[in-house]
Coordinates of C-alpha atoms and ligand atoms in Angstrom, one line a residue:
X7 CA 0.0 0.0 0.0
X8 CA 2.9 2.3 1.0
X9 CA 4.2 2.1 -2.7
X10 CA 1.0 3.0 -4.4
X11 CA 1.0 6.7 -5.9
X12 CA -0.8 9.0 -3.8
X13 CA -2.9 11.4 -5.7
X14 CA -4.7 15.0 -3.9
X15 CA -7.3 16.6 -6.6
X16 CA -8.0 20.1 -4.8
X17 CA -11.2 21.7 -6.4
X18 CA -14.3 23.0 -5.6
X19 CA -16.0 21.6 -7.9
X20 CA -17.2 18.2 -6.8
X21 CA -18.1 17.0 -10.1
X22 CA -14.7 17.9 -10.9
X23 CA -13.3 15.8 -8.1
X24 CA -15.0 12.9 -8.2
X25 CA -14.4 12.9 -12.2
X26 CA -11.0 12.8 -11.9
X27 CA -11.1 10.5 -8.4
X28 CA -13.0 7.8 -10.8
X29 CA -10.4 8.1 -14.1
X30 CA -7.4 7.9 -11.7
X31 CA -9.0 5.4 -9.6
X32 CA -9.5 3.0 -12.2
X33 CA -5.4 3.2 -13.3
X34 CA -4.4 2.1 -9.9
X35 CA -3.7 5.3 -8.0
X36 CA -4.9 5.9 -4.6
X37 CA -7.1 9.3 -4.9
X38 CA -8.0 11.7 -2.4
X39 CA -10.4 15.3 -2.6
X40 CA -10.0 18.8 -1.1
X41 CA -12.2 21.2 -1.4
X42 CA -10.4 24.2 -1.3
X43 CA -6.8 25.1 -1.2
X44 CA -6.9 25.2 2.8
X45 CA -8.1 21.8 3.0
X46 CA -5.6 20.6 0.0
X47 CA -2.2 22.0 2.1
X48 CA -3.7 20.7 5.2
X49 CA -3.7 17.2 3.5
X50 CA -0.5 17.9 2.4
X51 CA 0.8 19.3 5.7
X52 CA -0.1 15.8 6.7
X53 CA 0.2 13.1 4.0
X54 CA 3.0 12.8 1.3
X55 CA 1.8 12.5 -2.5
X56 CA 3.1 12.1 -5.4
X57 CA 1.3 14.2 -7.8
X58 CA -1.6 17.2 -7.0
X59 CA -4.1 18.7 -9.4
X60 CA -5.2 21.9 -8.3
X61 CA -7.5 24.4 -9.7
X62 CA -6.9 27.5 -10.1
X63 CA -10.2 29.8 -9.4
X64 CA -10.9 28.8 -6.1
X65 CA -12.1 30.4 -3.0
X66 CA -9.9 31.1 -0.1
X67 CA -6.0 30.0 -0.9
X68 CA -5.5 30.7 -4.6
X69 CA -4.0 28.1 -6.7
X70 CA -1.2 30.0 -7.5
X71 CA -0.4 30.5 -3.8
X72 CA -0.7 27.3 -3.1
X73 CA 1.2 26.0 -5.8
X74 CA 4.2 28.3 -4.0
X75 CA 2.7 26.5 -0.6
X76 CA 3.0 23.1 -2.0
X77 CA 6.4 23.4 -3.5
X78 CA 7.8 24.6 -0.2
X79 CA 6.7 21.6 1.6
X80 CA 8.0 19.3 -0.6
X81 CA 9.1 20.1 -4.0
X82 CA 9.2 17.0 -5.7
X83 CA 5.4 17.0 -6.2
X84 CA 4.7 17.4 -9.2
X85 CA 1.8 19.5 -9.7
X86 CA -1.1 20.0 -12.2
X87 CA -3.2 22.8 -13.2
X88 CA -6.8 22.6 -14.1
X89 CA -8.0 25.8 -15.6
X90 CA -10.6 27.4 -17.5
X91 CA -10.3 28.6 -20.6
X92 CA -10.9 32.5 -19.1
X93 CA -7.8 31.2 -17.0
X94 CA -5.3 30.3 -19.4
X95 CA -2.9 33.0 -19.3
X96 CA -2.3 32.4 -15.3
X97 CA -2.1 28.6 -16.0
X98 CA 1.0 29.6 -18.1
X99 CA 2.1 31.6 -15.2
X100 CA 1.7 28.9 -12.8
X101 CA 3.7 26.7 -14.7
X102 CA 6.4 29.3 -14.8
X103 CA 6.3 28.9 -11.0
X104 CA 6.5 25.3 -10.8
X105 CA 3.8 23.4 -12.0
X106 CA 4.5 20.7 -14.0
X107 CA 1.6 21.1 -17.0
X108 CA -2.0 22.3 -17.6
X109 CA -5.0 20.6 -18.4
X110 CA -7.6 23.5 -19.4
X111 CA -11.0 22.3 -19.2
X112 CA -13.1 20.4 -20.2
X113 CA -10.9 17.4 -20.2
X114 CA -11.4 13.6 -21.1
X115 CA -10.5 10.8 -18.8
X116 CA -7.5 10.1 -21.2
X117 CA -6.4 13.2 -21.3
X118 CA -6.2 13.4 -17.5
X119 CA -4.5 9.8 -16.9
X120 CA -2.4 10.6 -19.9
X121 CA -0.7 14.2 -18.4
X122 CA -0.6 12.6 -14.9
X123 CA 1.3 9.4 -16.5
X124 CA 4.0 12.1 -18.1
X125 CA 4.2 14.1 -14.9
X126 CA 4.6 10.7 -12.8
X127 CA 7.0 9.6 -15.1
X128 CA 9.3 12.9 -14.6
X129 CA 8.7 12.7 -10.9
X130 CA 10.4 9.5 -11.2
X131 CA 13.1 10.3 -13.3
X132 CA 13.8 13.0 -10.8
X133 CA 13.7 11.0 -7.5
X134 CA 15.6 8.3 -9.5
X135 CA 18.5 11.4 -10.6
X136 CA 18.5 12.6 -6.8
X137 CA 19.2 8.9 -5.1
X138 CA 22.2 8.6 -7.7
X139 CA 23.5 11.9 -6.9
X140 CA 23.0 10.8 -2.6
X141 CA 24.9 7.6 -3.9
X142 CA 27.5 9.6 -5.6
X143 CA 28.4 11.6 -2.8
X144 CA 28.2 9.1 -0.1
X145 CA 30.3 6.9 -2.3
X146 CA 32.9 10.1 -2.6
X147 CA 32.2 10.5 1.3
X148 CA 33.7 7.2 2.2
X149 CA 36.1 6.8 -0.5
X150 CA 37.6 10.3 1.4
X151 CA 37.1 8.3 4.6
X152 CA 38.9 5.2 3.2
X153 CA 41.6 7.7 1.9
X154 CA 42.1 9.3 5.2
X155 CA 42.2 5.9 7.0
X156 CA 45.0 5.0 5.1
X157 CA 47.0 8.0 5.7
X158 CA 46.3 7.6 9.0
X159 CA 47.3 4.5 9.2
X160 CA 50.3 4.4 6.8
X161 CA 51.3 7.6 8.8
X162 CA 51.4 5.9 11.7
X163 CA 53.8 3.3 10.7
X164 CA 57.5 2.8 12.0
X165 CA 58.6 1.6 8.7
X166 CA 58.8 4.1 5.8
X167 CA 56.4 3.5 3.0
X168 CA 57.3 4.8 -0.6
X169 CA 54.4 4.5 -3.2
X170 CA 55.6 4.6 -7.2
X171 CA 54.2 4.3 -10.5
X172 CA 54.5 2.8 -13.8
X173 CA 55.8 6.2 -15.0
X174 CA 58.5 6.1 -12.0
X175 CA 57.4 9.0 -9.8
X176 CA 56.4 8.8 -6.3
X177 CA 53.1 9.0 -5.8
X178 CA 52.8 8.5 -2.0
X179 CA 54.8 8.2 0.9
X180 CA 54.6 8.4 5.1
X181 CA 56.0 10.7 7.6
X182 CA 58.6 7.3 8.5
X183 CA 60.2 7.2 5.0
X184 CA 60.4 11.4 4.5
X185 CA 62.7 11.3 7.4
X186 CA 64.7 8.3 6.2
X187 CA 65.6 9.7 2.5
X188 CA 63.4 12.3 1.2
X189 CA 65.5 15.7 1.0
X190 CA 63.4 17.7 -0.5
X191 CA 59.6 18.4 -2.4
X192 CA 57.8 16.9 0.5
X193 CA 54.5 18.9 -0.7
X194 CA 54.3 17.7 -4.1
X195 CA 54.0 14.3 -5.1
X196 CA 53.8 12.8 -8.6
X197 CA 57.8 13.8 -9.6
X198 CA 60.3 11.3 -10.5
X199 CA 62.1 9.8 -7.6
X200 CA 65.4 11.3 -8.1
X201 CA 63.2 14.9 -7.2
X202 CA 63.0 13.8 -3.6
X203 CA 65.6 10.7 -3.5
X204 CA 69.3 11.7 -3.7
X205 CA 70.2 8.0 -2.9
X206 CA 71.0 6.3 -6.3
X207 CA 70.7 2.6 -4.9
X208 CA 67.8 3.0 -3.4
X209 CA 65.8 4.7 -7.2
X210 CA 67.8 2.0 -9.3
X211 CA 66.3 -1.3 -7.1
X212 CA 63.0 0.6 -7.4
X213 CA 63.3 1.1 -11.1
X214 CA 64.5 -2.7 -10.9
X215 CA 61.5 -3.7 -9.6
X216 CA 59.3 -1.6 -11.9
X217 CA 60.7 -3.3 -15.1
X218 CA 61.1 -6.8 -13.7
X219 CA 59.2 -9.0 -16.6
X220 CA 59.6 -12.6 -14.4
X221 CA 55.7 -11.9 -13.1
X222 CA 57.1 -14.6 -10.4
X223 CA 58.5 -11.7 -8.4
X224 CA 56.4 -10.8 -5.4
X225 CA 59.3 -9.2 -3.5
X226 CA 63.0 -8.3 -4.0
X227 CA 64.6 -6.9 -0.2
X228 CA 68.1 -5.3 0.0
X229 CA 70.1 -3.5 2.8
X230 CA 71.4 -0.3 1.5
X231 CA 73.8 2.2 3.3
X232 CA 72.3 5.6 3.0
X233 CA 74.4 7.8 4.9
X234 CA 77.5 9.0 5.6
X235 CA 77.1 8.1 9.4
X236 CA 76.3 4.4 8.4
X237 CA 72.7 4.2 8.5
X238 CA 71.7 0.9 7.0
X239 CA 68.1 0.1 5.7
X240 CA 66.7 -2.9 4.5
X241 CA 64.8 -1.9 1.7
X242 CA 61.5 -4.6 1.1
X243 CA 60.3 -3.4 -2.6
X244 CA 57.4 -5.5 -3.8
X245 CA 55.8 -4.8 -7.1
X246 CA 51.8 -3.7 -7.2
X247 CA 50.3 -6.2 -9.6
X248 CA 46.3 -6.1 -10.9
X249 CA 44.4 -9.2 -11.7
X250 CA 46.0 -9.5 -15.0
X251 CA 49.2 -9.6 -13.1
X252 CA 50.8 -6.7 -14.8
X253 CA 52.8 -4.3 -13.1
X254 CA 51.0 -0.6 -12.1
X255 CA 53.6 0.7 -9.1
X256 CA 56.0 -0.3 -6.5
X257 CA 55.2 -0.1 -3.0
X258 CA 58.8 0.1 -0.8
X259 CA 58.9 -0.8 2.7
X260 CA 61.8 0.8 4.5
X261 CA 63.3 -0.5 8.1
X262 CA 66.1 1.1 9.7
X263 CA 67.9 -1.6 10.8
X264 CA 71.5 0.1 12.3
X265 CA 70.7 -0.8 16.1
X266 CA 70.6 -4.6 14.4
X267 CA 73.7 -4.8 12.3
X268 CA 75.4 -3.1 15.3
X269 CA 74.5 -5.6 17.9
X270 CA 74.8 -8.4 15.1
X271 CA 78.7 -6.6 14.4
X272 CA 79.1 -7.2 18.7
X273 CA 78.0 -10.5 18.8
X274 CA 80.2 -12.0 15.7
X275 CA 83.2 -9.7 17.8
X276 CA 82.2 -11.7 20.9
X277 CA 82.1 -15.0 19.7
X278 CA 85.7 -14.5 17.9
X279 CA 87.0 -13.3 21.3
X280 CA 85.5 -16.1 22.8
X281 CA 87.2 -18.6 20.6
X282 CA 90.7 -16.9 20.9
X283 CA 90.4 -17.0 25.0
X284 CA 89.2 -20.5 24.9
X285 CA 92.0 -21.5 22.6
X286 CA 94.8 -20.4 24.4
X287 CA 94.5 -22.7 27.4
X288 CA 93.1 -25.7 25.2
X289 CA 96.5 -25.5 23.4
X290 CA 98.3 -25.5 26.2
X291 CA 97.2 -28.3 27.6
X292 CA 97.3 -30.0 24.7
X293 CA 100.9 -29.1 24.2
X294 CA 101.3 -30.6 28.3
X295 CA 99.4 -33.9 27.0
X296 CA 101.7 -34.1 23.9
X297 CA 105.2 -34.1 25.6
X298 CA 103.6 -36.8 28.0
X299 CA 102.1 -38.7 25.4
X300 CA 105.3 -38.5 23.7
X301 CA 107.6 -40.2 26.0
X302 CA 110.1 -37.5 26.2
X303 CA 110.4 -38.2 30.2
X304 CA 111.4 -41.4 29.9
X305 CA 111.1 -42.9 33.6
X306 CA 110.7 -39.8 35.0
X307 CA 107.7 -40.4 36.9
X308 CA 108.5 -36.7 38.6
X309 CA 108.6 -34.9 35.5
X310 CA 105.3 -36.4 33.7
X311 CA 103.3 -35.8 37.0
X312 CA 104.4 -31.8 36.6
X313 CA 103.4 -31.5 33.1
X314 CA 100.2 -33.3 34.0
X315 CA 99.8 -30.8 36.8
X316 CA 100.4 -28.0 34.2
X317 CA 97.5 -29.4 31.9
X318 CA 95.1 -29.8 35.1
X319 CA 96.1 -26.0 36.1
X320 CA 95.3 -25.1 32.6
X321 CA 91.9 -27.3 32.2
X322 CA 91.1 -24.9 35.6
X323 CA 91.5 -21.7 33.8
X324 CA 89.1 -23.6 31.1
X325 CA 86.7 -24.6 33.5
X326 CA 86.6 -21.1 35.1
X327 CA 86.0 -19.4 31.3
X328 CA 83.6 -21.4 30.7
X329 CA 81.9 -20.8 34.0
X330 CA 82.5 -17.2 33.8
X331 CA 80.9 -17.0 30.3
X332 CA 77.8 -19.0 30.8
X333 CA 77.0 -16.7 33.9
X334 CA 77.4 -13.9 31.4
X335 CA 75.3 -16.0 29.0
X336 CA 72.4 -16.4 31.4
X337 CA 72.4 -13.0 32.9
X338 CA 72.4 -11.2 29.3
X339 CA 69.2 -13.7 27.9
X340 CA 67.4 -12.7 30.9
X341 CA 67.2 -16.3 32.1
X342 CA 68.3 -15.3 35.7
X343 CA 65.5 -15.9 38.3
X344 CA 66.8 -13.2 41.0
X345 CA 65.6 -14.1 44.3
X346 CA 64.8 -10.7 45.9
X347 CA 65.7 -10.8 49.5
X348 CA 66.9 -9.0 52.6
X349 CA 70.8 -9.9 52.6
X350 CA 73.5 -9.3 55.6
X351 CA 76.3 -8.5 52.9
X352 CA 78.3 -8.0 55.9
X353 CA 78.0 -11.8 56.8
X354 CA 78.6 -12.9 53.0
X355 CA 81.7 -10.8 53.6
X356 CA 83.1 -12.7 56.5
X357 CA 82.4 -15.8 55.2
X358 CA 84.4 -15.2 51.5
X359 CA 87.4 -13.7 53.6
X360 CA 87.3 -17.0 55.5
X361 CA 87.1 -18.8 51.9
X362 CA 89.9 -17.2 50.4
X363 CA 92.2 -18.0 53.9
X364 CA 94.7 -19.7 52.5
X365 CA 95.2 -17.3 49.8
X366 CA 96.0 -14.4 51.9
X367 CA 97.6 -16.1 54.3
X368 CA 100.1 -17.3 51.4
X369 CA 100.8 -13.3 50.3
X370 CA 100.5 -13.0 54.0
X371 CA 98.0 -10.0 53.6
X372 CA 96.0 -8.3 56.4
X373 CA 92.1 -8.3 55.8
X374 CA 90.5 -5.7 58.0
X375 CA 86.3 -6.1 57.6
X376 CA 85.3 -2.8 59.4
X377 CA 81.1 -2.1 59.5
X378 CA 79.4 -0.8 61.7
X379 CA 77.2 -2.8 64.1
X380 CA 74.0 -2.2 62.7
X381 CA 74.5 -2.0 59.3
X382 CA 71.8 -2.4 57.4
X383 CA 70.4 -5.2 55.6
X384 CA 69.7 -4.8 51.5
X385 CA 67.4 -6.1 49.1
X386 CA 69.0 -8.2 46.9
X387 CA 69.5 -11.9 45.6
X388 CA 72.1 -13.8 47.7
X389 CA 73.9 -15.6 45.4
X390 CA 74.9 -12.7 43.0
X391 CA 76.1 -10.7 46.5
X392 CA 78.3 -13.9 46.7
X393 CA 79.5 -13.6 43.2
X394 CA 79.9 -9.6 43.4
X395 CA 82.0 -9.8 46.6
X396 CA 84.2 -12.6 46.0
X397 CA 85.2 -11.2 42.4
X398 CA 86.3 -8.3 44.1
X399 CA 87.6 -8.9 47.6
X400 CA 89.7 -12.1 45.5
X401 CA 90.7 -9.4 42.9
X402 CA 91.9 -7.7 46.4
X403 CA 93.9 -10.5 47.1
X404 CA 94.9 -11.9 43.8
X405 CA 96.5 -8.2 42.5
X406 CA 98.0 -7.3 46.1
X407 CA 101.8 -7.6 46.8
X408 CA 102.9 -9.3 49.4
X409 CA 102.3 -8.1 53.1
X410 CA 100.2 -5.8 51.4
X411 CA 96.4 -5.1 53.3
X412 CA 92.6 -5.1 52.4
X413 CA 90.2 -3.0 53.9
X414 CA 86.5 -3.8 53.7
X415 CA 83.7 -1.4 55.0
X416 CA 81.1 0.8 54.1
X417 CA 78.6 3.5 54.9
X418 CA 75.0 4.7 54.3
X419 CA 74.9 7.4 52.2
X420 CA 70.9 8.8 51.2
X421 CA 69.5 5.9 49.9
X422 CA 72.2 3.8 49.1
X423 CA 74.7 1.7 50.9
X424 CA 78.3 1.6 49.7
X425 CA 80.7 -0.9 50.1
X426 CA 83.9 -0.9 49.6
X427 CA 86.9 -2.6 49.1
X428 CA 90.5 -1.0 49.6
X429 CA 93.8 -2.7 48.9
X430 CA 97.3 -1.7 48.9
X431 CA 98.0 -3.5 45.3
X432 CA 99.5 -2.6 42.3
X433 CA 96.9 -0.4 41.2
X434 CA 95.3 0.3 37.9
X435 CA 96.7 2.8 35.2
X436 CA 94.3 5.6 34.1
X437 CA 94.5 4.3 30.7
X438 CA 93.5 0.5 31.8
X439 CA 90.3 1.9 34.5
X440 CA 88.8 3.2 31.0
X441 CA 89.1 -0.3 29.8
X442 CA 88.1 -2.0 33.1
X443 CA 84.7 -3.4 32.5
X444 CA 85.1 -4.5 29.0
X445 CA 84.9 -8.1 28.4
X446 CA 88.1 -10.6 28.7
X447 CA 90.0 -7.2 29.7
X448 CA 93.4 -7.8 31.8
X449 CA 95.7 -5.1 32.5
X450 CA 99.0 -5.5 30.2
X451 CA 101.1 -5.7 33.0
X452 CA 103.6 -8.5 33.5
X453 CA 102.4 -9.1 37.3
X454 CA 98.4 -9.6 36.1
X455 CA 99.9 -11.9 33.2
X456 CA 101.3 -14.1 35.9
X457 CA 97.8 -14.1 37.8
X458 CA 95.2 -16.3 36.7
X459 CA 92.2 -14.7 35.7
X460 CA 89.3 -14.4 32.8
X461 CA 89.2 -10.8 32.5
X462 CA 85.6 -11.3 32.8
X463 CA 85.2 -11.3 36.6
X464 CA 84.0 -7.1 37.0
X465 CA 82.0 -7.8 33.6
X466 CA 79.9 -10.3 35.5
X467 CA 80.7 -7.8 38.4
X468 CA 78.7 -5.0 37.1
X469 CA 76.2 -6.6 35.2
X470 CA 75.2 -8.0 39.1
X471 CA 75.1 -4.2 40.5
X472 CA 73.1 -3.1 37.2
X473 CA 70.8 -5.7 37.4
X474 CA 70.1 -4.4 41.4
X475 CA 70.2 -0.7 40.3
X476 CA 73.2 0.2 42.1
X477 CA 76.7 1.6 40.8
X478 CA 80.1 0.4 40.9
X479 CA 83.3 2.9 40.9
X480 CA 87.1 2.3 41.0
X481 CA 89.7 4.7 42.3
X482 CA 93.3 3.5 42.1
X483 CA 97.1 4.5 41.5
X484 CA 99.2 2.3 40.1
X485 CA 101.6 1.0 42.9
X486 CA 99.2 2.5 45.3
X487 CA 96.8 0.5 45.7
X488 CA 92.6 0.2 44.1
X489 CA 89.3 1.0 45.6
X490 CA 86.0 -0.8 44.4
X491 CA 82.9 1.2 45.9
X492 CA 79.5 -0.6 45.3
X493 CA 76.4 1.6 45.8
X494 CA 73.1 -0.6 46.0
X495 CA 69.7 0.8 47.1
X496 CA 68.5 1.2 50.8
X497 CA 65.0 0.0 50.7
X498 CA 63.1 2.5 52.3
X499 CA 62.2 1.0 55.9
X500 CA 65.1 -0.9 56.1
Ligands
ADP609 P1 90.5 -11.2 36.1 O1 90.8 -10.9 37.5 O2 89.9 -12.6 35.9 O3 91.6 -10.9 35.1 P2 88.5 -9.1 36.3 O4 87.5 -8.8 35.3 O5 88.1 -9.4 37.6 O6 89.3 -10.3 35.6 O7 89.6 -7.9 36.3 C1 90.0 -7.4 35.0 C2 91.4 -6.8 35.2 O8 91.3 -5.6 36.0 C3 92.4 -7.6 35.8 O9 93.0 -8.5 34.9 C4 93.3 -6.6 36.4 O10 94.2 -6.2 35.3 C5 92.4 -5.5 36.7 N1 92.1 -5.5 38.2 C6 90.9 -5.9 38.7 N2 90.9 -5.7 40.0 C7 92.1 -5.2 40.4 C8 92.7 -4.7 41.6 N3 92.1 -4.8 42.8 N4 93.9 -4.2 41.5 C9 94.6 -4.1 40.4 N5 94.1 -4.5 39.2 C10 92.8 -5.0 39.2

């Protein structure tokens, strides 16, 4: 019912009306009267129809104001006149004002259903032009939407992203890949690359891509230097193929990937230092195994037993790399479980000075622990305290001369406690404390030389205070003597 054509005949004429109600009737519309131009815009006030005769000479509203009336309600009714013949002239002028035709009476049935068929028939041609043009512009309204989204998004991105065409210019790009390489024309796309590119690599494996004919390639990645302060980017550049699988652009994704060639550059570094510390003992007891093996003693049970000795002493400073670079191993992956807990360092102190007994005792060196009675207690795991200590206090000991002292004590300073640990060693050049904390480092001094050691101890060292947010410092004078000060955190409390 709702789709049926609604029809209004306003005239005051009832023969009139109910003529035309009857004609139109029988075509299928649904027909209502008025009987004056009030009643009509009432009815249209209220009720939407398609089409509306009106007459012209009628009391009340004329026909020509409501015509204006009509129109302002809704003007995509199309409206017909019916007019006398003494009112011609003004039916011309009505249509000037809107109406859609004329019908000057008398009229036949046919007439009637024929005019309103023509004026229905531009009343849908009309709606029919006006939903196209909403479609047009909601289509253009989300298409900007769908634009913007993409910009947003692509803007967004960490990685830069270079759009080019078939003709070679760049045609879109983010905020990401402007700051990685374009110099210049950020404003203006749609120039060739070299306008905004001044890295030839990068244009030529673009271009590369652009006139690849093997329609196999989906993606061709290269790592290109662009700077003179070594930025490296890996360059992903995949061509933009339609269904026909023909070319229309390059889209290039750009990652700066410095930070990982750097770390990558460390690593290999590590591993070959690695190998060169490991290989020096294993040679040497290899060398120890040979002259053995060889039977260059003879008898000499004495002899073999000391080069055997040498190899076991050897296989030690193995054992103790190894050790030493497995604890670096875990503590760098992040696999070390720290046990937070409230830690005595003081007591941990006492009983590594008792450990290492017969080593001072041996460079007959006096170990003074000095602490106050109620030092405090600090957060931290108990086994890396162990570890921290005993590297340094033995590194005390170890790089001391004989009858030389260590002092170990410490204070609370804000909201840290510091240990330390004094000797009266051989020191530490200004040149070597730079060096101090670097992996495998050992002083180039012909006493440390003689000294066991990994030269990864205050590595291992200070990755234990880091891990507990503390510090660690060194002051020291060669022939003087060192000083190791460890700052952890006071827990508040505590
Ligand atoms: P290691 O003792 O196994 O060689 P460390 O990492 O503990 O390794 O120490 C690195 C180097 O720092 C030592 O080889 C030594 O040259 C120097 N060093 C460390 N502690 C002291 C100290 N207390 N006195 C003098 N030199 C020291």
């Amino acid at each position: 019912m709702s789709d049926q054509i609604r029809i209004l005949v306003v005239d005051d004429e009832m023969g009139i009306r109910e003529g035309c109600k009857r004609a139109l009737s029988l075509e299928q519309y649904d027909v209502e009267g008025a009987e004056d131009g009030k009643e009509g815009l009432n009815k249209v006030q209220k009720n939407s129809y398609d089409l509306i005769l009106v007459d012209l000479m009628m009391p009340g509203i004329s026909g020509l104001d409501l015509i204006k009336k009509v129109h302002q309600i809704d003007p995509e009714i199309i409206i017909i006149v019916i007019t006398g013949f003494a009112t011609i002239k003004t039916a011309v002028e009505a249509t000037k004002r809107g109406a859609y035709d004329y019908l000057p009476k008398p009229f036949s049935p046919e007439t009637l259903t024929g005019v309103v068929k023509r004026g229905l028939e531009k009343r849908a041609l009309r709606l029919e032009a006006q939903r196209m043009q909403q479609e047009r512009e909601q289509r253009l309204l989300e298409l900007a939407h769908e634009k913007s989204r993409l910009q947003t998004i692509i803007g967004c991105m960490a990685d830069g992203v270079l759009v080019t065409n078939l003709e070679g210019q760049l045609v879109l790009w983010n905020a990401a890949s402007a700051k990685m390489l374009i110099s210049k024309g950020k404003d203006k796309p749609g120039k060739p690359l070299d306008y905004y590119i001044g890295n030839k690599l990068v244009i030529e494996s673009i271009h590369e891509v652009l006139a690849a004919e093997d329609k196999s390639v989906s993606m061709f990645s290269k790592e290109i230097e662009v700077d003179k302060q070594g930025t490296i980017l890996m360059a992903n550049i995949a061509p933009i193929r339609n269904e026909e699988n023909n070319v229309l652009g390059v889209v290039t994704v750009l990652r700066d990937i410095t930070g990982l060639k750097e770390i990558e550059k460390i690593k290999s570094q590590f591993v070959s230092m690695v190998a060169h510390e490991l290989r020096a003992p294993l040679a040497a007891i290899k060398g120890w195994l040979e002259v053995v093996i060889s039977g260059e003693a003879g008898g000499d049970e004495e002899q073999k037993h000391k080069w055997l000795l040498r190899a076991k002493d050897r296989s030690d400073s193995l054992l103790a790399l190894v050790s030493d670079l497995l604890e670096i191993n875990r503590m760098e992956a992040g696999k070390i479980a720290q046990k937070m807990e409230s830690v005595q360092v003081t007591d941990t102190i006492k009983k590594i000075v008792e450990f290492l007994k017969p080593d001072i005792d041996r460079q007959n060196i006096t170990v003074k622990i000095k602490f106050p009675k109620d030092f405090p207690a600090v957060q931290a795991d108990p086994s890396d305290m162990e570890k921290l200590f005993t590297n340094l206090i033995n590194n005390a000991i170890k790089y001391n001369v004989d009858n030389g002292s260590v002092v170990i004590d410490g204070t609370v300073e804000k909201n840290y406690v510091c240990f330390r640990v004094k000797d009266s060693g051989i020191g530490i050049s200004e040149d070597n404390l730079a060096h101090l904390f670097e992996d495998f480092f050992r002083a180039d001094d012909h006493r440390v030389k003689k000294i066991r050691g990994t030269g990864l101890g205050l590595t291992i060292s200070k990755k234990i205070v880091d891990s507990h947010f503390g510090r660690i410092e060194v002051e020291s004078k060669p022939g003087e003597g060192s000083t190791f000060s460890v700052y952890l955190p006071l827990k508040q409390g505590k």
